[in-house]
Each structure stands twice: as C-alpha cells, then as structure tokens.
Amino acid sequence: MPDPSRLLPDPVRRLAVWCVVILLVAGVVYVGIQLIVTFRTAVVPVMLALLGTALLRPLYVRLARAGVNRSLAAGLTCVAVVAVVGGAVYIVVSALVDSGDQIISSLRDAAKSLAERFGAAGTSLDDLATNSGDLLRKFGGTAASNVISGVSVVGEGIAEAVLALLLSFFFLRDSPRALRALRTVAPHGTAGLLEAMARRAFERVEGFMRGTTLIALIDAICITIGLLVLRVPGAPGLGALVFVTAYIPYLGAFLSGAVAVLVALADRGFVIALWALGVVIAVQMLEGHVLQPLIQSRTVQMHPAVVMVAITAGASVAGILGMLLAVPLTAAGFGIVHELRVRYGAGE
C-alpha cells in the first residue's frame, strides 16, 4: 500500500501547509477586527491610553526615580497629558478659527483662478467652491435636525476621553504589576517570551509616538516660518494643520502641503505658490533624509508601502481614527515579529 504522505510531491505539500497557515491567520485577524469593531467603545479608550502612556512615560519614569510616590507620579503625568492634549487642541482650534475664514476664502479664490486658467476643466472646481457654502449649510441643517444624536456622539467622545485618561493612570502606575500578572497567566514556559514580546511592542509604539511628535513639531514650525516669510495668509492655522496631519504618515503631509500651496496661489500669486511648494518640499526632504533616520530609524523600521497599506486598512475599518491608530499598531506588530525572529531565527 503506498505511503499517503507520498501521494503528493513535497513542494505541493509545503504549499498546502502554507495555505492552511495563511487561512488560519487571516481568519484570526478577521475575527479580531470584527471584535474590535463590535467593542469599539471599549477598545478605542484602551488604544488612546496606550498611545498617551507611550508618549509621556519618560516623565513618569523620571518622577518615580526622583522618589515621587508612584501614584502621585502617575497622577502628575496624567495632568501633563491633559495639559499637553488640551493645549494642543486649544492652539489648533484657535489657530484654525482665527484663520479659517481666510483659508477658505483663499481656497475659493484658488479654485476660481484654476477655472480661469484651465477653462472648462476648472469650472467644476469653481462650482465646487461656490457650492461649498450651500453644502455646508445643508449639512448644518441636517445636523441641527439631529441634535439628540449629536449630543450622544459628543457624550460618547467625552466618556471615551475620560476613560482613556483613567486607563493611562493605571497603565503608568501598575505596569510592573501587569507584567507579573502576564507571567502568572502565561502557559508553562512561555512567560519570558510573552513579556519580551509585550516589551518590544510597547517600545515600538513609544518610539513611534515620541518620534512622530517631535517630527510633527519641527515640520509645523519650519513650514509656519516659511509661510510667514512669504506672507501667506493663515500661516498659523496651516502650521497647526501640518502638526495634526503629521500623525498620518505621508498622506497627512501631502494634504496639508497641498492646502498651503493652494492658499498661497490664491492670495499671493503663482510665483509665491511655487516658493510655498519649495518650502513644503524642502521640509519633507529634511524629514525624510535627516529627521526620520535620526529620530525613528532605530525604533520604527517600516517600508513606506507597508505604512500606506496599514493606513488604508485602518481607514476602511475605523475611518480617521483607524488611520491614526494603524501605524502604531503595525509598529507594535513588527516589534513582536522582530522579537520572534531574534529568538527563533538565530539558527537560520
């Protein structure tokens, strides 16, 4: 009787095994995504708390090393979170409110300018700019007719923010206890591996958050200074937009840069728009060739194609919030894979 294992050639059997593994992994990932979507209200605060903890953990560590009680140190760090986030939101909102009308007016003028230059091809842009006010008023009327729904959304957002803040406090204070609990519940012989994987994933997220924040701040300052020198209207608001969109790699820089160039084109003319484009390109080159290698290359090493796919997948699952969370989660996944390769791929 022939050996069943020899009914198929070795390459075919290997391919079949890989297909089974891929299907199993895809199934687990799909179920995990569905669970995240189902329990979004609970998952989102946890994710935000982890990102906040990763960003401000060095402050907590310094306070703890200085002899401050761990609970007090965690509380002071949470106050810092509120101050940083609240201050950033205030700066962004105030800048956009102060210069928002000017930016919208400049964009409308840019659409009209393009319509004059390109004729029928630009007419649609002009129509879009002209009708944007009507669309906004219609949207506002629809929103006004759904006040209860709007209040519910705002209340849910506030509840998620408060929960994220409380979770940040416990994550900071009880992280050693969490690691001990992880080692306790881990299957026999896997405690060390699970702890190493958790540490590696958190290090990647921590590196991403700190690096991205520093890079976003430098980009926003440089572009704002450049736009102020060129006397482009709404420069502070455009700089605030650069800072916020920097947390969406590649795509955010493209969007904020395009808005800055269009505003310069509308208000200052074609030559100044070219200078504004040069400022944006120069800052992006500085980021890509200097800042990224110096700040993030040692902690977050991902190909741009992987980043773009992660952003697209995050947007399809959870919209803008998914775009913001996709890259740090992918960085954490790469950290776990790296730890596994270090432990089990040394003999290859």
mmCIF file of C-alpha atoms in Angstrom:
data_model
loop_
_atom_site.group_PDB
_atom_site.id
_atom_site.type_symbol
_atom_site.label_atom_id
_atom_site.label_comp_id
_atom_site.label_asym_id
_atom_site.label_seq_id
_atom_site.Cartn_x
_atom_site.Cartn_y
_atom_site.Cartn_z
ATOM 1 C CA MET A 1 0.000 0.000 0.000
ATOM 2 C CA PRO A 2 1.538 3.391 -0.982
ATOM 3 C CA ASP A 3 2.546 5.826 1.710
ATOM 4 C CA PRO A 4 -0.205 8.537 1.939
ATOM 5 C CA SER A 5 2.452 11.148 2.618
ATOM 6 C CA ARG A 6 3.938 10.418 -0.806
ATOM 7 C CA LEU A 7 0.751 10.847 -2.815
ATOM 8 C CA LEU A 8 1.692 14.475 -3.443
ATOM 9 C CA PRO A 9 5.119 15.909 -4.226
ATOM 10 C CA ASP A 10 6.945 17.711 -1.439
ATOM 11 C CA PRO A 11 6.531 21.206 -2.976
ATOM 12 C CA VAL A 12 2.774 20.693 -3.258
ATOM 13 C CA ARG A 13 2.514 19.536 0.342
ATOM 14 C CA ARG A 14 4.542 22.517 1.539
ATOM 15 C CA LEU A 15 2.297 24.837 -0.452
ATOM 16 C CA ALA A 16 -0.778 23.202 1.093
ATOM 17 C CA VAL A 17 0.629 23.667 4.595
ATOM 18 C CA TRP A 18 1.368 27.339 3.931
ATOM 19 C CA CYS A 19 -2.148 27.831 2.530
ATOM 20 C CA VAL A 20 -3.636 26.365 5.700
ATOM 21 C CA VAL A 21 -1.448 28.605 7.871
ATOM 22 C CA ILE A 22 -2.368 31.715 5.853
ATOM 23 C CA LEU A 23 -6.076 30.875 6.038
ATOM 24 C CA LEU A 24 -5.872 30.346 9.796
ATOM 25 C CA VAL A 25 -4.001 33.623 10.340
ATOM 26 C CA ALA A 26 -6.421 35.504 8.074
ATOM 27 C CA GLY A 27 -9.347 34.033 9.968
ATOM 28 C CA VAL A 28 -7.913 35.035 13.329
ATOM 29 C CA VAL A 29 -7.168 38.558 12.050
ATOM 30 C CA TYR A 30 -10.693 38.880 10.639
ATOM 31 C CA VAL A 31 -12.296 37.755 13.887
ATOM 32 C CA GLY A 32 -10.048 40.120 15.819
ATOM 33 C CA ILE A 33 -11.042 43.069 13.602
ATOM 34 C CA GLN A 34 -14.723 42.231 13.978
ATOM 35 C CA LEU A 35 -14.338 42.077 17.758
ATOM 36 C CA ILE A 36 -12.564 45.434 17.759
ATOM 37 C CA VAL A 37 -15.353 46.984 15.684
ATOM 38 C CA THR A 38 -18.026 45.416 17.897
ATOM 39 C CA PHE A 39 -16.401 46.598 21.124
ATOM 40 C CA ARG A 40 -15.154 49.881 19.675
ATOM 41 C CA THR A 41 -16.359 51.924 22.650
ATOM 42 C CA ALA A 42 -14.101 49.931 24.971
ATOM 43 C CA VAL A 43 -11.205 49.348 22.564
ATOM 44 C CA VAL A 44 -10.692 52.969 21.490
ATOM 45 C CA PRO A 45 -10.009 54.299 25.037
ATOM 46 C CA VAL A 46 -7.533 51.465 25.608
ATOM 47 C CA MET A 47 -5.681 52.306 22.385
ATOM 48 C CA LEU A 48 -5.635 56.020 23.154
ATOM 49 C CA ALA A 49 -4.451 55.314 26.689
ATOM 50 C CA LEU A 50 -1.614 53.174 25.381
ATOM 51 C CA LEU A 51 -0.550 55.898 22.948
ATOM 52 C CA GLY A 52 -0.682 58.533 25.692
ATOM 53 C CA THR A 53 1.228 56.285 28.057
ATOM 54 C CA ALA A 54 3.879 55.621 25.424
ATOM 55 C CA LEU A 55 4.286 59.345 24.768
ATOM 56 C CA LEU A 56 4.602 60.546 28.384
ATOM 57 C CA ARG A 57 6.034 57.502 30.139
ATOM 58 C CA PRO A 58 9.538 59.080 30.309
ATOM 59 C CA LEU A 59 8.073 61.817 32.511
ATOM 60 C CA TYR A 60 6.597 59.218 34.859
ATOM 61 C CA VAL A 61 9.885 57.325 34.994
ATOM 62 C CA ARG A 62 11.803 60.476 35.898
ATOM 63 C CA LEU A 63 9.345 61.367 38.637
ATOM 64 C CA ALA A 64 9.470 57.836 40.045
ATOM 65 C CA ARG A 65 13.270 57.810 40.011
ATOM 66 C CA ALA A 66 13.272 61.165 41.809
ATOM 67 C CA GLY A 67 11.483 59.498 44.718
ATOM 68 C CA VAL A 68 7.933 60.616 43.987
ATOM 69 C CA ASN A 69 5.239 58.160 45.040
ATOM 70 C CA ARG A 70 4.167 56.039 42.093
ATOM 71 C CA SER A 71 0.502 57.002 42.376
ATOM 72 C CA LEU A 72 1.391 60.680 42.647
ATOM 73 C CA ALA A 73 3.824 60.387 39.741
ATOM 74 C CA ALA A 74 1.139 58.734 37.601
ATOM 75 C CA GLY A 75 -1.355 61.423 38.612
ATOM 76 C CA LEU A 76 1.053 64.226 37.723
ATOM 77 C CA THR A 77 1.745 62.549 34.396
ATOM 78 C CA CYS A 78 -1.987 62.363 33.681
ATOM 79 C CA VAL A 79 -2.245 66.057 34.494
ATOM 80 C CA ALA A 80 0.541 66.576 31.983
ATOM 81 C CA VAL A 81 -1.468 64.551 29.455
ATOM 82 C CA VAL A 82 -4.463 66.820 29.981
ATOM 83 C CA ALA A 83 -2.262 69.904 29.728
ATOM 84 C CA VAL A 84 -0.491 68.734 26.568
ATOM 85 C CA VAL A 85 -3.605 67.455 24.780
ATOM 86 C CA GLY A 86 -5.755 70.362 25.934
ATOM 87 C CA GLY A 87 -3.096 72.869 24.997
ATOM 88 C CA ALA A 88 -2.576 71.300 21.581
ATOM 89 C CA VAL A 89 -6.310 71.230 20.894
ATOM 90 C CA TYR A 90 -6.654 74.842 22.033
ATOM 91 C CA ILE A 91 -3.762 76.009 19.836
ATOM 92 C CA VAL A 92 -5.014 74.096 16.793
ATOM 93 C CA VAL A 93 -8.644 75.148 17.206
ATOM 94 C CA SER A 94 -7.845 78.794 17.952
ATOM 95 C CA ALA A 95 -5.444 78.982 15.011
ATOM 96 C CA LEU A 96 -7.954 77.408 12.655
ATOM 97 C CA VAL A 97 -10.793 79.593 13.951
ATOM 98 C CA ASP A 98 -8.737 82.776 13.623
ATOM 99 C CA SER A 99 -7.570 81.993 10.102
ATOM 100 C CA GLY A 100 -10.227 79.531 8.949
ATOM 101 C CA ASP A 101 -12.314 82.089 7.028
ATOM 102 C CA GLN A 102 -9.198 83.451 5.387
ATOM 103 C CA ILE A 103 -8.046 79.969 4.352
ATOM 104 C CA ILE A 104 -11.472 79.051 2.938
ATOM 105 C CA SER A 105 -11.649 82.342 1.057
ATOM 106 C CA SER A 106 -8.175 81.761 -0.369
ATOM 107 C CA LEU A 107 -9.085 78.241 -1.445
ATOM 108 C CA ARG A 108 -12.174 79.597 -3.176
ATOM 109 C CA ASP A 109 -10.060 82.188 -4.971
ATOM 110 C CA ALA A 110 -7.640 79.424 -5.958
ATOM 111 C CA ALA A 111 -10.484 77.443 -7.489
ATOM 112 C CA LYS A 112 -11.581 80.497 -9.466
ATOM 113 C CA SER A 113 -8.017 81.089 -10.617
ATOM 114 C CA LEU A 114 -7.737 77.491 -11.797
ATOM 115 C CA ALA A 115 -11.062 77.845 -13.569
ATOM 116 C CA GLU A 116 -9.777 80.900 -15.436
ATOM 117 C CA ARG A 117 -6.528 79.170 -16.392
ATOM 118 C CA PHE A 118 -7.960 75.813 -17.440
ATOM 119 C CA GLY A 119 -11.399 76.819 -18.673
ATOM 120 C CA ALA A 120 -13.961 74.039 -18.566
ATOM 121 C CA ALA A 121 -11.595 71.754 -16.690
ATOM 122 C CA GLY A 122 -11.510 74.217 -13.818
ATOM 123 C CA THR A 123 -15.196 75.068 -13.885
ATOM 124 C CA SER A 124 -16.013 72.106 -11.711
ATOM 125 C CA LEU A 125 -13.556 73.355 -9.114
ATOM 126 C CA ASP A 126 -15.170 76.777 -9.232
ATOM 127 C CA ASP A 127 -18.617 75.242 -8.899
ATOM 128 C CA LEU A 128 -17.399 73.143 -6.001
ATOM 129 C CA ALA A 129 -16.033 76.184 -4.213
ATOM 130 C CA THR A 130 -19.187 78.182 -4.928
ATOM 131 C CA ASN A 131 -21.489 75.429 -3.758
ATOM 132 C CA SER A 132 -19.418 74.522 -0.711
ATOM 133 C CA GLY A 133 -21.284 77.084 1.373
ATOM 134 C CA ASP A 134 -24.639 75.627 0.345
ATOM 135 C CA LEU A 135 -23.402 72.127 1.105
ATOM 136 C CA LEU A 136 -22.137 73.266 4.493
ATOM 137 C CA ARG A 137 -25.464 74.940 5.289
ATOM 138 C CA LYS A 138 -27.358 71.825 4.250
ATOM 139 C CA PHE A 139 -25.084 69.705 6.402
ATOM 140 C CA GLY A 140 -25.581 72.119 9.273
ATOM 141 C CA GLY A 141 -29.352 71.891 8.856
ATOM 142 C CA THR A 142 -29.178 68.128 8.886
ATOM 143 C CA ALA A 143 -27.009 68.207 11.983
ATOM 144 C CA ALA A 144 -29.387 70.629 13.670
ATOM 145 C CA SER A 145 -32.275 68.279 12.999
ATOM 146 C CA ASN A 146 -30.384 65.534 14.778
ATOM 147 C CA VAL A 147 -29.416 67.342 17.959
ATOM 148 C CA ILE A 148 -30.007 64.320 20.168
ATOM 149 C CA SER A 149 -27.720 62.182 18.017
ATOM 150 C CA GLY A 150 -25.053 64.895 18.074
ATOM 151 C CA VAL A 151 -25.223 65.223 21.844
ATOM 152 C CA SER A 152 -24.931 61.451 22.119
ATOM 153 C CA VAL A 153 -21.807 61.427 19.962
ATOM 154 C CA VAL A 154 -20.231 64.242 21.976
ATOM 155 C CA GLY A 155 -21.101 62.484 25.224
ATOM 156 C CA GLU A 156 -19.597 59.251 23.947
ATOM 157 C CA GLY A 157 -16.427 61.075 22.948
ATOM 158 C CA ILE A 158 -16.112 62.720 26.356
ATOM 159 C CA ALA A 159 -16.709 59.384 28.102
ATOM 160 C CA GLU A 160 -14.047 57.715 25.958
ATOM 161 C CA ALA A 161 -11.574 60.518 26.698
ATOM 162 C CA VAL A 162 -12.177 60.290 30.452
ATOM 163 C CA LEU A 163 -11.855 56.511 30.365
ATOM 164 C CA ALA A 164 -8.633 56.789 28.367
ATOM 165 C CA LEU A 165 -7.244 59.207 30.954
ATOM 166 C CA LEU A 166 -8.106 56.874 33.832
ATOM 167 C CA LEU A 167 -6.611 53.926 31.971
ATOM 168 C CA SER A 168 -3.439 55.930 31.361
ATOM 169 C CA PHE A 169 -3.140 56.449 35.125
ATOM 170 C CA PHE A 170 -3.439 52.713 35.816
ATOM 171 C CA PHE A 171 -1.166 51.765 32.918
ATOM 172 C CA LEU A 172 1.549 54.028 34.270
ATOM 173 C CA ARG A 173 1.195 53.080 37.921
ATOM 174 C CA ASP A 174 0.576 49.352 37.581
ATOM 175 C CA SER A 175 2.714 48.395 34.593
ATOM 176 C CA PRO A 176 5.060 46.198 36.714
ATOM 177 C CA ARG A 177 2.012 44.528 38.264
ATOM 178 C CA ALA A 178 0.578 43.933 34.784
ATOM 179 C CA LEU A 179 3.787 42.225 33.711
ATOM 180 C CA ARG A 180 3.697 39.989 36.780
ATOM 181 C CA ALA A 181 0.066 39.118 36.029
ATOM 182 C CA LEU A 182 1.030 38.313 32.438
ATOM 183 C CA ARG A 183 3.740 35.951 33.651
ATOM 184 C CA THR A 184 1.257 34.338 36.038
ATOM 185 C CA VAL A 185 -1.416 33.569 33.445
ATOM 186 C CA ALA A 186 1.017 32.636 30.677
ATOM 187 C CA PRO A 187 1.189 28.955 29.708
ATOM 188 C CA HIS A 188 4.086 26.982 31.125
ATOM 189 C CA GLY A 189 7.391 28.000 29.608
ATOM 190 C CA THR A 190 6.077 30.998 27.649
ATOM 191 C CA ALA A 191 6.131 33.711 30.330
ATOM 192 C CA GLY A 192 9.516 35.078 29.297
ATOM 193 C CA LEU A 193 8.562 35.128 25.620
ATOM 194 C CA LEU A 194 5.247 36.893 26.233
ATOM 195 C CA GLU A 195 6.889 39.519 28.429
ATOM 196 C CA ALA A 196 9.618 40.129 25.848
ATOM 197 C CA MET A 197 7.023 40.449 23.086
ATOM 198 C CA ALA A 198 4.971 42.922 25.136
ATOM 199 C CA ARG A 199 8.034 44.997 25.951
ATOM 200 C CA ARG A 200 9.195 45.028 22.333
ATOM 201 C CA ALA A 201 5.738 46.040 21.053
ATOM 202 C CA PHE A 202 5.460 48.858 23.584
ATOM 203 C CA GLU A 203 8.970 50.082 22.751
ATOM 204 C CA ARG A 204 7.982 50.368 19.090
ATOM 205 C CA VAL A 205 4.803 52.278 19.926
ATOM 206 C CA GLU A 206 6.739 54.505 22.338
ATOM 207 C CA GLY A 207 9.359 55.232 19.708
ATOM 208 C CA PHE A 208 6.717 55.994 17.103
ATOM 209 C CA MET A 209 4.784 58.400 19.332
ATOM 210 C CA ARG A 210 7.786 60.341 20.589
ATOM 211 C CA GLY A 211 9.453 60.446 17.189
ATOM 212 C CA THR A 212 6.305 61.453 15.327
ATOM 213 C CA THR A 213 5.501 64.198 17.832
ATOM 214 C CA LEU A 214 8.988 65.678 17.586
ATOM 215 C CA ILE A 215 8.996 65.459 13.782
ATOM 216 C CA ALA A 216 5.498 66.960 13.579
ATOM 217 C CA LEU A 217 6.569 69.874 15.781
ATOM 218 C CA ILE A 218 9.678 70.559 13.690
ATOM 219 C CA ASP A 219 7.714 70.315 10.416
ATOM 220 C CA ALA A 220 4.989 72.640 11.682
ATOM 221 C CA ILE A 221 7.490 75.246 12.933
ATOM 222 C CA CYS A 222 9.539 75.198 9.714
ATOM 223 C CA ILE A 223 6.525 75.416 7.408
ATOM 224 C CA THR A 224 4.898 78.124 9.525
ATOM 225 C CA ILE A 225 8.083 80.220 9.443
ATOM 226 C CA GLY A 226 8.355 79.739 5.688
ATOM 227 C CA LEU A 227 4.742 80.757 5.106
ATOM 228 C CA LEU A 228 5.126 83.780 7.399
ATOM 229 C CA VAL A 229 8.204 84.889 5.449
ATOM 230 C CA LEU A 230 6.208 84.525 2.221
ATOM 231 C CA ARG A 231 3.317 86.412 3.882
ATOM 232 C CA VAL A 232 0.850 83.636 3.110
ATOM 233 C CA PRO A 233 -2.469 84.263 4.916
ATOM 234 C CA GLY A 234 -3.452 81.893 7.682
ATOM 235 C CA ALA A 235 0.097 80.660 8.258
ATOM 236 C CA PRO A 236 -0.503 79.706 11.936
ATOM 237 C CA GLY A 237 -3.610 77.722 11.006
ATOM 238 C CA LEU A 238 -1.755 75.971 8.181
ATOM 239 C CA GLY A 239 1.096 75.163 10.575
ATOM 240 C CA ALA A 240 -1.394 73.717 13.047
ATOM 241 C CA LEU A 241 -2.845 71.623 10.223
ATOM 242 C CA VAL A 242 0.654 70.344 9.408
ATOM 243 C CA PHE A 243 1.196 69.324 13.037
ATOM 244 C CA VAL A 244 -2.108 67.443 13.318
ATOM 245 C CA THR A 245 -1.866 65.652 9.968
ATOM 246 C CA ALA A 246 1.734 64.598 10.646
ATOM 247 C CA TYR A 247 0.356 61.705 12.707
ATOM 248 C CA ILE A 248 -0.920 60.248 9.406
ATOM 249 C CA PRO A 249 2.407 59.472 7.665
ATOM 250 C CA TYR A 250 2.869 60.501 4.021
ATOM 251 C CA LEU A 251 -0.808 61.167 3.349
ATOM 252 C CA GLY A 252 -1.075 63.870 6.014
ATOM 253 C CA ALA A 253 1.971 65.738 4.709
ATOM 254 C CA PHE A 254 0.566 65.644 1.175
ATOM 255 C CA LEU A 255 -2.829 67.018 2.222
ATOM 256 C CA SER A 256 -1.523 69.816 4.442
ATOM 257 C CA GLY A 257 1.128 70.781 1.871
ATOM 258 C CA ALA A 258 -1.467 70.913 -0.916
ATOM 259 C CA VAL A 259 -3.693 73.200 1.159
ATOM 260 C CA ALA A 260 -0.761 75.529 1.921
ATOM 261 C CA VAL A 261 0.209 75.786 -1.753
ATOM 262 C CA LEU A 262 -3.383 76.450 -2.842
ATOM 263 C CA VAL A 263 -3.784 79.208 -0.258
ATOM 264 C CA ALA A 264 -0.511 80.784 -1.429
ATOM 265 C CA LEU A 265 -1.662 80.525 -5.053
ATOM 266 C CA ALA A 266 -4.950 82.227 -4.312
ATOM 267 C CA ASP A 267 -3.686 85.117 -2.223
ATOM 268 C CA ARG A 268 -0.106 85.697 -3.329
ATOM 269 C CA GLY A 269 0.013 84.509 -6.911
ATOM 270 C CA PHE A 270 1.757 81.804 -8.916
ATOM 271 C CA VAL A 271 5.343 82.746 -8.020
ATOM 272 C CA ILE A 272 4.711 82.767 -4.261
ATOM 273 C CA ALA A 273 2.833 79.473 -4.635
ATOM 274 C CA LEU A 274 5.951 77.979 -6.213
ATOM 275 C CA TRP A 275 8.006 79.272 -3.284
ATOM 276 C CA ALA A 276 5.486 77.769 -0.864
ATOM 277 C CA LEU A 277 5.739 74.478 -2.728
ATOM 278 C CA GLY A 278 9.510 74.708 -2.415
ATOM 279 C CA VAL A 279 9.210 75.267 1.345
ATOM 280 C CA VAL A 280 6.924 72.235 1.715
ATOM 281 C CA ILE A 281 9.197 70.022 -0.405
ATOM 282 C CA ALA A 282 12.295 71.211 1.467
ATOM 283 C CA VAL A 283 10.717 70.414 4.831
ATOM 284 C CA GLN A 284 9.608 66.992 3.608
ATOM 285 C CA MET A 285 13.124 66.285 2.306
ATOM 286 C CA LEU A 286 14.523 67.376 5.668
ATOM 287 C CA GLU A 287 12.100 64.999 7.351
ATOM 288 C CA GLY A 288 12.781 62.071 5.022
ATOM 289 C CA HIS A 289 16.569 62.359 4.810
ATOM 290 C CA VAL A 290 17.516 63.779 8.222
ATOM 291 C CA LEU A 291 14.764 63.640 10.831
ATOM 292 C CA GLN A 292 13.376 60.186 10.086
ATOM 293 C CA PRO A 293 16.801 58.447 10.066
ATOM 294 C CA LEU A 294 17.958 60.265 13.201
ATOM 295 C CA ILE A 295 14.766 60.021 15.254
ATOM 296 C CA GLN A 296 12.770 56.977 14.184
ATOM 297 C CA SER A 297 15.061 54.661 12.257
ATOM 298 C CA ARG A 298 16.236 52.889 15.421
ATOM 299 C CA THR A 299 12.763 52.275 16.813
ATOM 300 C CA VAL A 300 10.309 52.088 13.895
ATOM 301 C CA GLN A 301 11.601 50.493 10.702
ATOM 302 C CA MET A 302 8.789 50.005 8.208
ATOM 303 C CA HIS A 303 8.758 50.294 4.434
ATOM 304 C CA PRO A 304 6.604 53.167 3.121
ATOM 305 C CA ALA A 305 4.464 50.666 1.206
ATOM 306 C CA VAL A 306 3.658 48.867 4.458
ATOM 307 C CA VAL A 307 2.731 52.173 6.076
ATOM 308 C CA MET A 308 0.387 53.113 3.214
ATOM 309 C CA VAL A 309 -1.329 49.706 3.277
ATOM 310 C CA ALA A 310 -1.742 49.975 7.059
ATOM 311 C CA ILE A 311 -3.268 53.456 6.750
ATOM 312 C CA THR A 312 -5.677 52.274 4.049
ATOM 313 C CA ALA A 313 -6.720 49.274 6.119
ATOM 314 C CA GLY A 314 -7.175 51.424 9.217
ATOM 315 C CA ALA A 315 -9.320 53.901 7.304
ATOM 316 C CA SER A 316 -11.540 51.111 5.969
ATOM 317 C CA VAL A 317 -12.085 49.750 9.486
ATOM 318 C CA ALA A 318 -12.432 52.881 11.626
ATOM 319 C CA GLY A 319 -12.169 55.978 9.424
ATOM 320 C CA ILE A 320 -9.880 58.795 10.581
ATOM 321 C CA LEU A 321 -9.334 57.165 13.968
ATOM 322 C CA GLY A 322 -8.254 53.980 12.212
ATOM 323 C CA MET A 323 -5.769 55.967 10.126
ATOM 324 C CA LEU A 324 -4.265 57.423 13.293
ATOM 325 C CA LEU A 325 -4.032 54.073 15.092
ATOM 326 C CA ALA A 326 -2.979 51.924 12.116
ATOM 327 C CA VAL A 327 0.720 52.822 12.041
ATOM 328 C CA PRO A 328 1.481 52.481 15.791
ATOM 329 C CA LEU A 329 -0.389 49.161 15.869
ATOM 330 C CA THR A 330 1.560 47.982 12.828
ATOM 331 C CA ALA A 331 4.776 49.108 14.520
ATOM 332 C CA ALA A 332 3.822 47.042 17.566
ATOM 333 C CA GLY A 333 3.194 44.038 15.331
ATOM 334 C CA PHE A 334 6.597 44.464 13.699
ATOM 335 C CA GLY A 335 8.165 44.620 17.146
ATOM 336 C CA ILE A 336 6.563 41.294 18.075
ATOM 337 C CA VAL A 337 7.716 39.704 14.816
ATOM 338 C CA HIS A 338 11.229 41.038 15.402
ATOM 339 C CA GLU A 339 11.334 39.513 18.872
ATOM 340 C CA LEU A 340 10.206 36.151 17.498
ATOM 341 C CA ARG A 341 12.862 36.283 14.774
ATOM 342 C CA VAL A 342 15.552 37.109 17.320
ATOM 343 C CA ARG A 343 14.555 34.168 19.494
ATOM 344 C CA TYR A 344 13.788 31.518 16.893
ATOM 345 C CA GLY A 345 15.573 32.673 13.756
ATOM 346 C CA ALA A 346 19.095 32.863 15.137
ATOM 347 C CA GLY A 347 19.974 29.493 13.730
ATOM 348 C CA GLU A 348 18.925 30.315 10.143
#
